[in-house]
Coordinates of C-alpha atoms and ligand atoms in Angstrom, one line a residue:
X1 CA -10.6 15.1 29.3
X2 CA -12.1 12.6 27.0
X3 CA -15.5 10.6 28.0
X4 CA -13.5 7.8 28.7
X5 CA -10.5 8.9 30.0
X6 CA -8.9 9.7 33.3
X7 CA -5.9 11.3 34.5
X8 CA -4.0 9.2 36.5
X9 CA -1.4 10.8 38.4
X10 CA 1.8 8.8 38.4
X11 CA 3.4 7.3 41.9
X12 CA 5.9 10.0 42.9
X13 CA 7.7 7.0 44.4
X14 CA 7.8 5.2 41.3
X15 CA 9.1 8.8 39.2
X16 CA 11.4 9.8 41.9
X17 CA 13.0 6.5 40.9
X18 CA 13.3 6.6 37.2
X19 CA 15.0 9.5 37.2
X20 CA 17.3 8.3 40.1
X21 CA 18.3 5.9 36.8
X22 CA 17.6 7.8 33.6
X23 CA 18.1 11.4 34.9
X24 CA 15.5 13.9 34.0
X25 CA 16.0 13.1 29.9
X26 CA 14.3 10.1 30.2
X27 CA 11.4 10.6 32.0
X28 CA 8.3 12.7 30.5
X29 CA 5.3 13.3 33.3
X30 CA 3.9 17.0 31.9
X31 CA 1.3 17.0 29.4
X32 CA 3.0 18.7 26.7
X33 CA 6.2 16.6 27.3
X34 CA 3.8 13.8 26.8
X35 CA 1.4 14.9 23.5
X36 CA 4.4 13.7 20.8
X37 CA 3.9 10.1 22.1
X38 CA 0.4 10.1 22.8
X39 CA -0.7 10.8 18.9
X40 CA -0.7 8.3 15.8
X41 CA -0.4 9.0 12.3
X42 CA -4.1 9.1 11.6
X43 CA -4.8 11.3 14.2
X44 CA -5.9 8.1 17.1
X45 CA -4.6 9.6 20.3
X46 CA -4.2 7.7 23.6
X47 CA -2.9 9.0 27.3
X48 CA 0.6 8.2 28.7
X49 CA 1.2 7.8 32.3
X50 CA 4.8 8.6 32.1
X51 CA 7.0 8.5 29.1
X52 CA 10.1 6.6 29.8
X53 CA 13.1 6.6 27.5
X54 CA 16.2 4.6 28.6
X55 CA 19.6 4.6 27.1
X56 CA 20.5 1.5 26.6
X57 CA 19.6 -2.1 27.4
X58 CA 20.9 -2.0 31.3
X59 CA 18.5 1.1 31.9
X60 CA 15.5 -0.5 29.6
X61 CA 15.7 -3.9 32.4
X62 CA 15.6 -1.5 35.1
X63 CA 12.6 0.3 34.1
X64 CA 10.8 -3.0 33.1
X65 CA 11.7 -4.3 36.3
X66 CA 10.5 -0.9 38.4
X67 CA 7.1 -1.0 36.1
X68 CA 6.7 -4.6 37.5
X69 CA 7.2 -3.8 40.6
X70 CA 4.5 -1.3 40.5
X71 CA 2.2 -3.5 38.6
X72 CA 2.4 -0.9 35.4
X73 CA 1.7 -1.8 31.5
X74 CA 3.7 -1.1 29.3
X75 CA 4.2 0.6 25.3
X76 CA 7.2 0.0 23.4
X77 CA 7.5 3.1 21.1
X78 CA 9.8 3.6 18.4
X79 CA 9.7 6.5 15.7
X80 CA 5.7 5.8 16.1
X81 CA 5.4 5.3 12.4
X82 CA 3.0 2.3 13.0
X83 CA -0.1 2.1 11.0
X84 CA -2.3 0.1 13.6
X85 CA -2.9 2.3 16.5
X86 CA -0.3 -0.4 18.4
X87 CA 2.2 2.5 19.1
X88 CA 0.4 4.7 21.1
X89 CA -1.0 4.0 24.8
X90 CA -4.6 2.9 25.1
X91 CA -7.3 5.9 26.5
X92 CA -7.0 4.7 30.3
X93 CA -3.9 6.9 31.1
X94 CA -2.4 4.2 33.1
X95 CA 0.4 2.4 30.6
X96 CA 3.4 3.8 30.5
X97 CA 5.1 4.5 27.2
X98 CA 8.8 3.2 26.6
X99 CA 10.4 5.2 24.2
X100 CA 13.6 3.6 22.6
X101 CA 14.2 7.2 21.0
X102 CA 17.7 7.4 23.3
X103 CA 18.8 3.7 22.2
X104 CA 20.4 5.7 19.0
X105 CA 23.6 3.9 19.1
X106 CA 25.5 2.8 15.9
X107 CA 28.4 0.1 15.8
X108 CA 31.3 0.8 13.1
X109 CA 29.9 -1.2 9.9
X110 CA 31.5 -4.7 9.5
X111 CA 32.4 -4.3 5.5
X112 CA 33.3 -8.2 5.0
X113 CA 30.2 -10.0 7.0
X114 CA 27.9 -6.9 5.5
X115 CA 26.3 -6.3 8.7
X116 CA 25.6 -3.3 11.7
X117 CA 24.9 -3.5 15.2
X118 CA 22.6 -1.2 16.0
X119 CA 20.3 -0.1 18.9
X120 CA 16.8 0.3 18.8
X121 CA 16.5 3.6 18.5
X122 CA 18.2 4.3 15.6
X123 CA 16.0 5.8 12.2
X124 CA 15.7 4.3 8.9
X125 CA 17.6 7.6 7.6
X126 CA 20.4 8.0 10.4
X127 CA 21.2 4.3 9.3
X128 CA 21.2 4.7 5.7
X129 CA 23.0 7.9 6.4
X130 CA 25.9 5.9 8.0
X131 CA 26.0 3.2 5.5
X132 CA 26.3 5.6 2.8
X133 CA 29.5 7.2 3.9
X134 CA 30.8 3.5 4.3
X135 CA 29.7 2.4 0.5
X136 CA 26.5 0.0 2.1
X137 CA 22.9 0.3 2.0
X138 CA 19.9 -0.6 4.4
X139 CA 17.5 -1.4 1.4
X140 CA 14.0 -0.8 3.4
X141 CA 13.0 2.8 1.8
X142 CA 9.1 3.4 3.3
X143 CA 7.5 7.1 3.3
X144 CA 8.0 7.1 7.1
X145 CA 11.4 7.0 9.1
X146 CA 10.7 4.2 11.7
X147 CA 13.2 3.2 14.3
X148 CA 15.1 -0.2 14.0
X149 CA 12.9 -1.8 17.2
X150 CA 9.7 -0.4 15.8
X151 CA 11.1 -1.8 12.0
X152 CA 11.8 -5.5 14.5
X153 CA 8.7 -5.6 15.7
X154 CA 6.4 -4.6 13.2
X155 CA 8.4 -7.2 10.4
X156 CA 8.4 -3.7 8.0
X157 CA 7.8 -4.8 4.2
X158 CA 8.3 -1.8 1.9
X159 CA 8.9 -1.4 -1.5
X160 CA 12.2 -3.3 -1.9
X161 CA 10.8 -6.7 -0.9
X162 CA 10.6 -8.5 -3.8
X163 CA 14.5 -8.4 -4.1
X164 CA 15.2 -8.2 -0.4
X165 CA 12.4 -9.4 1.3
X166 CA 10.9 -8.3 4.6
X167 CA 12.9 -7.0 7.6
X168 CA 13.0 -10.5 9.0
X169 CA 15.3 -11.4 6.2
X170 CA 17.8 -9.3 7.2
X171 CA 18.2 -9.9 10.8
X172 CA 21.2 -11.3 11.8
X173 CA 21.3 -10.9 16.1
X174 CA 18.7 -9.4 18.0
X175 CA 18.5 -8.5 21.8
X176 CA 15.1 -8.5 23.6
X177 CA 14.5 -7.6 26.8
X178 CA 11.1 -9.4 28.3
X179 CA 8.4 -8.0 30.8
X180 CA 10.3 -9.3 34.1
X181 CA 13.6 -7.8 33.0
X182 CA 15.3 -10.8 31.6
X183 CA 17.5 -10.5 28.1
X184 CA 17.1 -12.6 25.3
X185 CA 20.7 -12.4 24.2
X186 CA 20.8 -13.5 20.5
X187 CA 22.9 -10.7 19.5
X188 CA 25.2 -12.5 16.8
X189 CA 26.3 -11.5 13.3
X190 CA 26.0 -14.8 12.0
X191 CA 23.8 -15.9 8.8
X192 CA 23.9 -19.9 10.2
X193 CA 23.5 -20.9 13.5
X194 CA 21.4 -24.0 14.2
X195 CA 22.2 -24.6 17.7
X196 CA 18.0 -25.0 18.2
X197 CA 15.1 -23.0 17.0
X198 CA 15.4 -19.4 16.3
X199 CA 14.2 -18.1 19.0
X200 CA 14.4 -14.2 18.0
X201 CA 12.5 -15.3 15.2
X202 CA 9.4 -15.0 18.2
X203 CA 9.9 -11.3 18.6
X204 CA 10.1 -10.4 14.6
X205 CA 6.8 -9.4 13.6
X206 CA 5.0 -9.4 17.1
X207 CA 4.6 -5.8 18.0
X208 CA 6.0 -5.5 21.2
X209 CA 4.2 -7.7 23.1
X210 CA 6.5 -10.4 23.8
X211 CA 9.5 -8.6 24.5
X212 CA 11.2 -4.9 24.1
X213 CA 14.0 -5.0 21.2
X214 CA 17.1 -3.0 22.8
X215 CA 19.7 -4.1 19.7
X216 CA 19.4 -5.9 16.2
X217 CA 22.7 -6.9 14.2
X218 CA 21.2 -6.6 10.4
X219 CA 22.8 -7.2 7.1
X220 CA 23.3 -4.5 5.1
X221 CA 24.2 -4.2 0.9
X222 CA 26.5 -2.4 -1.3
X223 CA 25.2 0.9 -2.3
X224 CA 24.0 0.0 -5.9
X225 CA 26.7 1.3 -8.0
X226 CA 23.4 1.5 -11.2
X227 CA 20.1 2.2 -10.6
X228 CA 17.4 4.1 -12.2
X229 CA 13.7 4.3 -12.7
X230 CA 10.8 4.8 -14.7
X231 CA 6.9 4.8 -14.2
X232 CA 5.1 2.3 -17.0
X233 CA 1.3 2.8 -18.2
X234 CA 0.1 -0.4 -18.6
X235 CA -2.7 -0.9 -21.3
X236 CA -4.8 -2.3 -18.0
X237 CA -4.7 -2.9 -14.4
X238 CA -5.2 -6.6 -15.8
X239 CA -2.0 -6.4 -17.8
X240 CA 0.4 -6.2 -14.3
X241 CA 1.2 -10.0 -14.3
X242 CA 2.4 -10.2 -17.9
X243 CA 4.6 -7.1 -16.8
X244 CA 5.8 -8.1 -13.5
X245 CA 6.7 -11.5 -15.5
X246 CA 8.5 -9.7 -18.3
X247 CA 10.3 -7.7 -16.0
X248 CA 11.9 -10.5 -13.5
X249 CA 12.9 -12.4 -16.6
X250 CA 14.7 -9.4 -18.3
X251 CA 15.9 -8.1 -15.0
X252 CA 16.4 -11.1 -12.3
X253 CA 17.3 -10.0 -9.1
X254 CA 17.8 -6.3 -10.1
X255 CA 14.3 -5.6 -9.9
X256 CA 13.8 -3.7 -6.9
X257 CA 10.3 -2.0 -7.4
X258 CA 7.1 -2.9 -8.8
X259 CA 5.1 0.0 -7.0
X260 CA 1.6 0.1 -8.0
X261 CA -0.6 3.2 -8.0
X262 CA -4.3 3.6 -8.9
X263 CA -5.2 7.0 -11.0
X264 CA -7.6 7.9 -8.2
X265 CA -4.7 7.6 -5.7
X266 CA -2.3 10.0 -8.2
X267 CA -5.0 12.1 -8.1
X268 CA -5.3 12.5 -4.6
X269 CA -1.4 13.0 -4.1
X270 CA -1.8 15.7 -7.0
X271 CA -4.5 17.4 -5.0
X272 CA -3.0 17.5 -1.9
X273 CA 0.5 18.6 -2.9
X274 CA 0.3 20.9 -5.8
X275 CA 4.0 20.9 -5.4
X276 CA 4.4 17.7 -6.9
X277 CA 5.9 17.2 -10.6
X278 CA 3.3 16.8 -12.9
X279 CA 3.8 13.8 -15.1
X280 CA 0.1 13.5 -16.4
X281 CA -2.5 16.0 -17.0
X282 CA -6.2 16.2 -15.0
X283 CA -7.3 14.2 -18.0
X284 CA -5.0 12.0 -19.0
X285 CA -4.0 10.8 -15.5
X286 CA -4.0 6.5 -16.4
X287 CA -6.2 4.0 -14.6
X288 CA -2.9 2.6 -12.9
X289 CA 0.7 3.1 -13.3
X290 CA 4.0 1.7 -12.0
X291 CA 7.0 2.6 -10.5
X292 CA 9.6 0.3 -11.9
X293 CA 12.9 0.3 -9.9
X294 CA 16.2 -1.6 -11.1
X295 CA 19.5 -1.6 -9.2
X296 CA 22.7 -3.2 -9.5
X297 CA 25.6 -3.2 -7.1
X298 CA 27.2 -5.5 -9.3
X299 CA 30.8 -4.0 -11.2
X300 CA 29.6 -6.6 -14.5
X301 CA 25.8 -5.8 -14.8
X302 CA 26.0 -2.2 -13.3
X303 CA 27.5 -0.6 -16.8
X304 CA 25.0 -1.7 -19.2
X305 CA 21.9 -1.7 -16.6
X306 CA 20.6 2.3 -17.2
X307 CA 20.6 2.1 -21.0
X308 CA 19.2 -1.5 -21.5
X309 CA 15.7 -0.6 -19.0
X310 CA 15.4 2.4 -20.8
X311 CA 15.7 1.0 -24.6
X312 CA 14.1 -1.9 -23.8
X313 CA 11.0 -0.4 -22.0
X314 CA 10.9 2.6 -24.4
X315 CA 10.7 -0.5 -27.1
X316 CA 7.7 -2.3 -25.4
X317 CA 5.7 1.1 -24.9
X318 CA 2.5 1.3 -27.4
X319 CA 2.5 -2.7 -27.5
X320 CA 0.1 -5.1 -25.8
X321 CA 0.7 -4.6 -22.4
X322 CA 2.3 -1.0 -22.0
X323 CA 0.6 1.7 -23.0
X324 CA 3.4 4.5 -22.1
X325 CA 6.9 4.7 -20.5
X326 CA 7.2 8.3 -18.6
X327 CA 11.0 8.7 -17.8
X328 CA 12.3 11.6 -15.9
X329 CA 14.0 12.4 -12.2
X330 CA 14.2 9.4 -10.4
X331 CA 13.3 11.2 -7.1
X332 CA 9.9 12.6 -8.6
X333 CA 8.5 9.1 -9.5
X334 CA 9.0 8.1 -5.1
X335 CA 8.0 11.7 -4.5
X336 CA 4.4 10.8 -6.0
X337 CA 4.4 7.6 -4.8
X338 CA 5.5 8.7 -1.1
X339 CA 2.7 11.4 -1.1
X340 CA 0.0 8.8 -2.1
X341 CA -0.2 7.4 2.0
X342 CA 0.0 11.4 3.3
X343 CA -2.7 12.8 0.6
X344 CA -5.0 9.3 1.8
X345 CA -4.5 10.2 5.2
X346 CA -6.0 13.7 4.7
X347 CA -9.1 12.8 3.3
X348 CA -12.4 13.4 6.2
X349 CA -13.1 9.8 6.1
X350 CA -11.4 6.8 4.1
X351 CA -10.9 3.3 5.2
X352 CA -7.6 2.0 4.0
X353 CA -6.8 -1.9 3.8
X354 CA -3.5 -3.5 3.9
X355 CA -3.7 -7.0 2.6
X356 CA -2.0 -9.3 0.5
X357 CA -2.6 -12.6 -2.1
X358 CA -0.3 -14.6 -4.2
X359 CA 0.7 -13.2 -7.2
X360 CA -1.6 -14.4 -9.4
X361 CA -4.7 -13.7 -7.5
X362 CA -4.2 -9.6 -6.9
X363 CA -5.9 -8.6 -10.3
X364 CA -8.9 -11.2 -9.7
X365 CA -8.8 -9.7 -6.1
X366 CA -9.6 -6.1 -7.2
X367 CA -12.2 -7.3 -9.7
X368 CA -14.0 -8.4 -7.1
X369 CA -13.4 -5.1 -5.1
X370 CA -14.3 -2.9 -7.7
X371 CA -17.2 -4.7 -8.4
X372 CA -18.4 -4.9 -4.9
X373 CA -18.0 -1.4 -4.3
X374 CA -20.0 -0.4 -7.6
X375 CA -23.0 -2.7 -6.4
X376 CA -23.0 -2.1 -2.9
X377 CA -21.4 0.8 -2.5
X378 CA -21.8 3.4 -5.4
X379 CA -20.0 6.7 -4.8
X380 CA -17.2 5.3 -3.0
X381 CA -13.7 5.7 -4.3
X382 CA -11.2 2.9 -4.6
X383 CA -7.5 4.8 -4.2
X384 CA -6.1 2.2 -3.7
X385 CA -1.6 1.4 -4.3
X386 CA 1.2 -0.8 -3.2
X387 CA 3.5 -3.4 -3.3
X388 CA 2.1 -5.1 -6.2
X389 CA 5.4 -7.4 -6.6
X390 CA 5.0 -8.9 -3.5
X391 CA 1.1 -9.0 -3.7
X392 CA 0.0 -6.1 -1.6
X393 CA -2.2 -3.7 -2.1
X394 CA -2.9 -0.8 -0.2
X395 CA -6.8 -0.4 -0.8
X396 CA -7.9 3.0 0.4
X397 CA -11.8 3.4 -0.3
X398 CA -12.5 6.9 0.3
X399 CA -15.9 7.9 1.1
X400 CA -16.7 11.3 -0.4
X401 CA -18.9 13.4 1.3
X402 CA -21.4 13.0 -1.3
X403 CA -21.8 9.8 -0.6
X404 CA -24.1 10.1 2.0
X405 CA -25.6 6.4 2.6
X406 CA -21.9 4.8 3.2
X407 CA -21.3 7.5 5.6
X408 CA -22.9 6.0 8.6
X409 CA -21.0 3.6 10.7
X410 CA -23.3 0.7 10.0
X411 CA -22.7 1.1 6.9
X412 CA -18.6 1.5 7.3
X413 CA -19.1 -1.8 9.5
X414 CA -20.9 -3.7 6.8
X415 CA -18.4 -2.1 4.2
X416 CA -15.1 -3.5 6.1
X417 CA -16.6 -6.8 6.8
X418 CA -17.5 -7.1 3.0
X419 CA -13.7 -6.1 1.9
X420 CA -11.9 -8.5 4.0
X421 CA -14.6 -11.5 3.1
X422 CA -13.2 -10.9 0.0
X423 CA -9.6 -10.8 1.1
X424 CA -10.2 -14.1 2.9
X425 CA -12.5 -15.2 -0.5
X426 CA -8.8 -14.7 -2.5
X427 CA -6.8 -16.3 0.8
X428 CA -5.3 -13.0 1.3
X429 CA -3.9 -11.9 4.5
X430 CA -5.8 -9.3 6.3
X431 CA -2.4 -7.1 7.7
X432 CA 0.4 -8.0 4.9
X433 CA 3.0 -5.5 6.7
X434 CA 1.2 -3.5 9.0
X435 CA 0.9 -5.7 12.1
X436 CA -1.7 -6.0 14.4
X437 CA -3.1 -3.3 16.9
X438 CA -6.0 -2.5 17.9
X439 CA -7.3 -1.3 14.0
X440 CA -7.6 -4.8 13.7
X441 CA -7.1 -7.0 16.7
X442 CA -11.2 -8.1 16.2
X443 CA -10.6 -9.0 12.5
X444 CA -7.2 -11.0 13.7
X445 CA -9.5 -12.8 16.2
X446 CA -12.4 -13.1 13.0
X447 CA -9.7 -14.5 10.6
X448 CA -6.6 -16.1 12.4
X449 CA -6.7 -19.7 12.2
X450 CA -8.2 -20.9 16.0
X451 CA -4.8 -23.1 16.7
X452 CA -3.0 -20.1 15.9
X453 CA -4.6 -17.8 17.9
X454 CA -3.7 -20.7 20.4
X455 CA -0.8 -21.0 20.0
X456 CA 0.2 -16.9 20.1
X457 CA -2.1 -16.9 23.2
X458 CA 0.3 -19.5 24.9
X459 CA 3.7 -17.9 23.9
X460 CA 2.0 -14.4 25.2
X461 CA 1.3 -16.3 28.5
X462 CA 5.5 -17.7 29.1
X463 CA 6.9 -14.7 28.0
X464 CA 4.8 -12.2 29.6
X465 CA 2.8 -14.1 32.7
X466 CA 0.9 -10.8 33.5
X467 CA 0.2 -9.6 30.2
X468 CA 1.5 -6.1 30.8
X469 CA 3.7 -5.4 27.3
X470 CA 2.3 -3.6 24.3
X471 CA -0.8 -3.3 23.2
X472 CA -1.8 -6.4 21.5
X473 CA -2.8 -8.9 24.3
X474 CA -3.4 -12.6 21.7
X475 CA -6.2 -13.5 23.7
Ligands
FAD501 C1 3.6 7.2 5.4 C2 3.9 5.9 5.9 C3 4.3 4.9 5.0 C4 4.6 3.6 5.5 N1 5.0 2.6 4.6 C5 5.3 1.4 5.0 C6 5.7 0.4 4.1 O1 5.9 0.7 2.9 N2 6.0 -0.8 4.6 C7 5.8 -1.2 5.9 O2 6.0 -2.3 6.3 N3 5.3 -0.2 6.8 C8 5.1 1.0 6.4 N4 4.6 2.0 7.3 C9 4.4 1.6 8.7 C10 5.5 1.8 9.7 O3 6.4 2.8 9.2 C11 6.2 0.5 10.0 O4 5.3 -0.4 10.7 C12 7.4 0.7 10.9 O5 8.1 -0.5 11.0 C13 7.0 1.1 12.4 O6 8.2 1.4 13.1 P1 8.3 2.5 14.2 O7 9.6 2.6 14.7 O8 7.6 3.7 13.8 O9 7.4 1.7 15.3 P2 6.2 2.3 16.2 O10 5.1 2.9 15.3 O11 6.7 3.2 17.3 O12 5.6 0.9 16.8 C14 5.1 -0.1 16.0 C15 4.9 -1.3 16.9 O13 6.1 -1.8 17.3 C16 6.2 -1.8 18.7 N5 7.6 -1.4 19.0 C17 8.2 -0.3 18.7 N6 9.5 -0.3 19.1 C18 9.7 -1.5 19.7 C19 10.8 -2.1 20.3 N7 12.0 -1.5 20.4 N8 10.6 -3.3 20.9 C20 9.4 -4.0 20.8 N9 8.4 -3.4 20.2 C21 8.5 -2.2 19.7 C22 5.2 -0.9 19.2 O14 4.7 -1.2 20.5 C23 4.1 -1.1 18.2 O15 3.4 -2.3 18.4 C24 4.4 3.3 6.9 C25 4.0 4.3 7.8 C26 3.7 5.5 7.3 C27 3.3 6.6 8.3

């Protein structure tokens, strides 16, 4: 047992119940059932009372309404993807985790409105799976396969946002289920309806605390009928803007990708999977590259898209602003770029940063990072990637075990409270896709604008008066 942990033993009244209601599927009580729901992707580890994992949205207001009854807290849990510590239970032992793992359910596609009903627990790849045999596409492609409540809640960017924004943008109908049982019934396929505020627009984006997501009706594509890929050297990290520019004015809406990644952070992935196409040598690997991404589902731009990226880019390389153009598989350029987060999250320590600016403000942003580390910080190493288009950047500073005098935790204090002054110096956002959780509930409550806290406080109070759902409490 951990120093501050205890092993509560559940109520057998309140068990023998649950499984009058889920059967013995849906409710976890042993240990090892438990472990797979207990752990978070960078290693944080928390202790389940019960796992609970109801079929649909009938069983999930039961077991909210039984966990009220017995005065339990609860977790939402979807694929556990989340990069916050918010998906898994707090060290007490005494919340119970609701899995949304058995809410796999997946309507026939609607071909003319574009849209899917889906429940919550349905993966990013079973989706895209489904959509594929029907022609359509779900355009969120992440390293991780979230569930669609998990993908709700947490408001999941990716690398497709600049051409189809965040998950918000593509929800149609949601159904929410709150702390005392009651559904939110919003469940529509319809892109206007202005019969008042939005009110599922409340649960996008707020990590489970307000309310458990049983079903989301999302809009969907057409499977591009072009696409293709290529990574760009530019001559500097400095150069990105002119690119990015070039780019949306060749290219319009078929840009898809503008994936930054830093050499250090190619040279991590390389390290750590020695599987991985090589596309630059030990020595040559660039400051920064980019994954450019176009895509066309369009019949009149689709035919001429491949040849025109490729000609034109191949045109540009050895100017001003691109240095090289590497071409090649598709599926190795977003196999490096996928192993970036996995090779980071290996490394003995390393603080990562997800944050975001404007546009025109990310390359002035890492100035000032680089600059910071190298005066206050020597040793460190900035790996840092992401969605450059959309102005986030993952920035990883890994802290070698050389590096001796950043190692302690004053130190690793001092050095997070530097990076986000300098987020908020730039008016970045300290979480641009990750949420909030318990990583970073005290720099929410540093940053967050006092009215808004407020305000989130205040919604968290109506919609759940005993402040028993997820882990992120707004006060
Ligand atoms: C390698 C890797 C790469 C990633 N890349 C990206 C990326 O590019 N862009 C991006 O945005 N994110 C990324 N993520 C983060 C993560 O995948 C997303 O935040 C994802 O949306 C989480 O979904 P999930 O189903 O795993 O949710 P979980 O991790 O299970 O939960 C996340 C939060 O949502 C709540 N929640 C889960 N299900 C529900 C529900 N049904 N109702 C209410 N609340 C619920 C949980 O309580 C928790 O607060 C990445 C993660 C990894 C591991």
């Amino acid at each position: 047992m951990d120093g501050n942990t205890w092993d509560a033993e559940p109520d057998p009244e309140f068990i023998r119940r649950a499984r009058s209601i889920l059967g013995a599927p849906g409710v976890f009580v042993a240990a090892d059932d438990k472990r797979l729901y207990e752990h978070g992707f960078y290693g944080e580890r928390g202790r389940a009372l019960a796992v609970l994992s109801p079929a649909d949205t009938d069983e999930t207001v039961e077991m909210l309404r039984l966990c009220a009854e017995f005065g339990l807290e609860v977790l939402p849990q979807g694929g556990n993807t989340g990069l916050v510590g918010a998906s898994i239970p707090d060290k007490t032992g005494a919340q119970v985790v609701l899995s949304t793992r058995r809410m796999d359910q997946l309507a026939p596609v609607d071909l003319v409105n574009r849209s899917v009903c889906t429940g919550a627990g349905v993966r990013m790849s079973q989706l895209r799976a489904a959509l594929k045999a029907a022609g359509m596409w779900f355009p969120f492609e992440i390293a991780a396969d979230p569930c669609v409540g998990g993908m709700v809640s947490t408001n999941t960017g990716g690398s497709h946002l600049v051409r189809y924004g965040d998950l918000r943008r593509s929800v149609l109908g949601l159904e929410v289920v709150l702390a005392d049982g009651t559904v939110i019934d919003s469940l529509r396929a319809l892109r206007k309806d202005n019969t008042g505020p939005d009110c599922k627009q409340l649960f996008i984006g707020s990590g489970g605390s307000f309310g458990i997501v049983t079903r989301a009706v999302l809009e969907v594509q057409r499977l591009p009928l072009a696409r293709t890929a290529a990574l760009v050297v530019p001559r500097s990290h400095a150069d990105l803007p002119e690119l990015l520019r070039w780019l949306e004015a060749r290219y319009g809406e078929m840009l898809t990708t503008f994936e930054g990644m830093s050499g250090n952070a190619i040279r991590y992935a390389y390290a750590e999977f020695p599987k991985l196409k090589r596309f630059f040598t030990d020595e040559a690997v660039p400051e920064y590259a980019v994954l450019v991404d176009v895509a066309s589902s369009s019949e009149f731009c689709a035919a001429s898209l491949v040849d025109d990226f490729h000609a034109a880019l191949a045109g540009l390389a050895g100017g001003s602003v691109i240095r090289d153009v590497v071409t090649g598989c598709d599926a190795d350029f977003w196999a490096l770029r996928d192993a970036i987060p996995y090779a980071l999250s290996r490394q003995p320590l390393a603080l990562t940063f997800d944050v975001s600016f404007a546009r025109s403000r990310l390359t002035m942003f890492r100035d000032d990072l680089c600059s910071l580390l190298a005066r206050r910080y020597p040793g460190v190493v900035l790996a840092d990637f992401g969605h450059f288009a959309e102005g986030g950047d993952h920035a990883t500073v890994v802290i070698p075990e050389s590096c001796k005098t950043a190692q302690s935790s004053l130190q690793l204090m001092r050095l997070r409270g530097d990076i986000y002054e300098t987020v908020a110096a730039h008016a970045g956002s300290f979480s641009a896709e990750h949420g909030l959780g318990p990583f970073n509930e005290n720099v929410y409550r540093r940053y967050a604008p006092g009215a808004t806290r407020e305000l989130n406080a205040s919604l968290k109070r109506m919609l759940d008066p005993a402040g028993r759902l997820g882990r992120i409490k707004f006060n």
